Phi, psi and omega in degrees: 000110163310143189262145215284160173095330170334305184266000214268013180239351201295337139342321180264357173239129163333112200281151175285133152292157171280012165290258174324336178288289197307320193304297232298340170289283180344244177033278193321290210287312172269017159282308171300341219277341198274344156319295194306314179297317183287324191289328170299305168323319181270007175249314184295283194306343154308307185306242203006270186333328184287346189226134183338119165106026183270114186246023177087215194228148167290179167328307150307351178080019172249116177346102192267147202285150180286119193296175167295138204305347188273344165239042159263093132015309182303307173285158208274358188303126158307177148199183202287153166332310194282331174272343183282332171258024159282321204270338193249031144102342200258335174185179150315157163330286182305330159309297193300310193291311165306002178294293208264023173275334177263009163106334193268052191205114197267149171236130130068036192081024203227093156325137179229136193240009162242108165301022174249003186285140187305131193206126181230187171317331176311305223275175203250090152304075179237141181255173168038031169094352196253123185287147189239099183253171202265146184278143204266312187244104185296150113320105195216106176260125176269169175198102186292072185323148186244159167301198186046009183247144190293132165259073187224165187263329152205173189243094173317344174283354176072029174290191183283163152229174193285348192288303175344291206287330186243034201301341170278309159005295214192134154273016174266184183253117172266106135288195184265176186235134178053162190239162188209120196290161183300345175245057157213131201255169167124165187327105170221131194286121174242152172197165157224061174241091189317295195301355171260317167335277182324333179282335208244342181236353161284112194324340178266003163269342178057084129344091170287153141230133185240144177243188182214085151309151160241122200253148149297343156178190212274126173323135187264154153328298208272327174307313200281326196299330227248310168326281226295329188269335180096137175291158166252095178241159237281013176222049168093175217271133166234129178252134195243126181306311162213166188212120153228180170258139187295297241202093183308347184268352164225097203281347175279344174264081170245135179286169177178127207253115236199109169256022187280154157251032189255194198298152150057015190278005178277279187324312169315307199301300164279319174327319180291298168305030196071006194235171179233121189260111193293329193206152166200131170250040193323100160287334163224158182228122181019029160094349159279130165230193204275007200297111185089020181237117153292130176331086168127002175230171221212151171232203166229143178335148152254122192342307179298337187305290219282350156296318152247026128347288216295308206247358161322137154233167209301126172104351201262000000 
C-alpha cells in the first residue's frame, strides 16, 4: 500500500528516457571524477611546493619539474668554487676553474686559488671586481644565427654580437654554448646552466653537428673520397662523421656531419683542397635543429629538448 502523499506530483513531471537517465549519470561521474582529480592535483602541488628546489608552474599551468640535485642552482647544499660560478651564468665548469686557479675569484673578501673550495649561497662571491649570484631561473635559447653577428658576450669594436638578437628573451645572463664564426649561419644554443654547457662543449663527448656547405665550385671524387678518409691540417688529422652531396645535381652543395670543435675546422677542411666556402649553415647542434626558427629568431628549448640535453650519450 502506498503512503498517502508520496505520490501526488508525480503526474506532473515528465518521466526521463533512459537516454537522458544515462547522459545525466556520465555528467555526474564526470564532474566527480574531475573534482578528485584537482583534489590530488592540489596535494601533489603542496608536496611539490614543500620541498627545496621547487620552481613553480610554467605558462601553462604545468609543473616544472625539479632539477637533479647536481644542477639545482637554488640550493643551500655546498659545492665547489667552480660550479658556483658555473651555475650564476659566467662561464662552463672548466672556464670557471681556470678564472679561479688565476686569482681572480674572491670568497668573502679572501682571494681562493682551488677551484674545489667549498661554497654556498651565503658567502659573498666576486669574480673580476663584480660580485656573482647563483641564477634563480635556468634558461635555454635556441637561436637560428643570421651572418655578420659576433659569437661573443661583448665586442670592443662595437660589431653586432648574437646577444643582441635575444636581448629581449630573459633578464638572466645567457651565454652561447659553443661558437659560430661571424659568416656561418645556424643553430645556436644559449643557456646560463653552466653545468650543461660543459657537456655540450667538451671533446670527449663528441658533440655531432651537421652542416650544409656551399662550394665556389664543385667537389671532385677525389677530393670527397679524400673528406671521407681525413685530412691532416697543421693542427692534426680531422676525421668527418658523413660527407653527402644536399643536391646530387649539384655538387657545390654538401652535408657534412662533424664532431670536432675546433676553430674554423668546417672551412679548413675545404680550404685545405682548395676550395672556398661560400655559405656554410649549421643545421643541427645535439640533435636540436633551426626547424620553424626564422633566420635571426630564437624560442626557448621544450622540457623534452632540455631533458634530453641533460641525458645525451656520447656521441649523440
Amino acid at each position: 500500500m502506498k503512503k498517502k502523499g508520496t505520490d501526488n506530483f508525480s503526474k506532473f513531471v515528465p518521466k526521463k528516457s533512459n537516454a537522458a537517465v544515462k547522459e545525466q549519470f556520465k555528467q555526474e561521474k564526470r564532474k566527480y571524477n574531475k573534482e578528485k582529480q584537482a583534489f590530488f592535483e592540489k596535494k601533489k602541488e603542496e608536496e611539490r611546493a614543500s620541498k627545496p628546489g621547487y620552481r613553480g608552474r610554467t605558462a601553462d599551468d604545468t609543473p616544472v619539474e625539479k632539477a637533479p640535485e647536481h644542477l639545482r642552482p637554488e640550493s643551500a647544499d655546498k659545492m665547489p668554487l667552480n660550479k658556483f660560478i658555473a651555475h650564476a651564468g659566467i662561464s662552463g665548469r672548466r672556464e670557471a676553474a681556470e678564472m679561479v686557479k688565476q686569482g681572480v675569484v674572491k670568497v668573502n673578501g679572501k682571494t681562493i686559488a682551488e677551484p674545489g673550495f667549498k661554497v654556498d649561497s651565503t658567502d659573498e662571491i666576486i669574480v673580476n671586481g663584480k660580485k656573482i649570484f647563483l641564477a634563480k631561473n635556468l634558461v635555454y635559447i635556441l637561436l637560428n644565427k643570421p651572418k655578420d653577428y659576433i659569437t661573443t658576450t661583448e665586442d670592443p669594436k662595437g660589431r653586432k654580437t648574437v646577444l643582441d638578437l635575444i636581448s629581449r628573451a630573459t633578464t638572466e645572463r645567457v651565454y652561447p654554448v659553443g661558437r659560430l664564426d661571424r659568416n656561418t649561419s645556424g643553430v645556436l644554443l644559449f643557456t646560463n646552466d653552466g653545468e650543461l654547457a660543459q657537456k655540450l662543449t667538451h671533446p670527449s663527448n663528441e658533440i655531432k653537428k651537421v652542416y650544409h656547405v656551399t662550394l665556389d665550385k664543385p667537389l671532385t671524387k677525389n677530393d670527397f673520397d679524400k673528406i671521407l678518409k681525413g685530412i691532416v691540417l697543421e693542427d692534426g688529422p680531422i676525421n668527418v662523421d658523413a660527407l653527402a652531396f644536399a643536391d646530387i645535381k649539384d655538387k657545390t652543395q654538401i652535408g657534412l656531419e662533424i664532431h670536432s670543435g675546433k676553430n674554423r675546422i668546417v672551412r679548413r677542411i675545404f680550404e685545405s683542397l682548395g676550395y672556398d666556402v661560400k655559405n656554410l649553415d649549421r643545421v643541427i647542434f645535439a640533435g636540436l635543429t633551426k626547424k620553424n626558427i626564422e633566420r635571426g629568431k630564437w624560442r626557448f628549448l621544450k622540457e623534452k629538448e632540455v631533458r634530453d640535453l641533460k641525458h645525451f650519450k656520447r656521441g649523440k
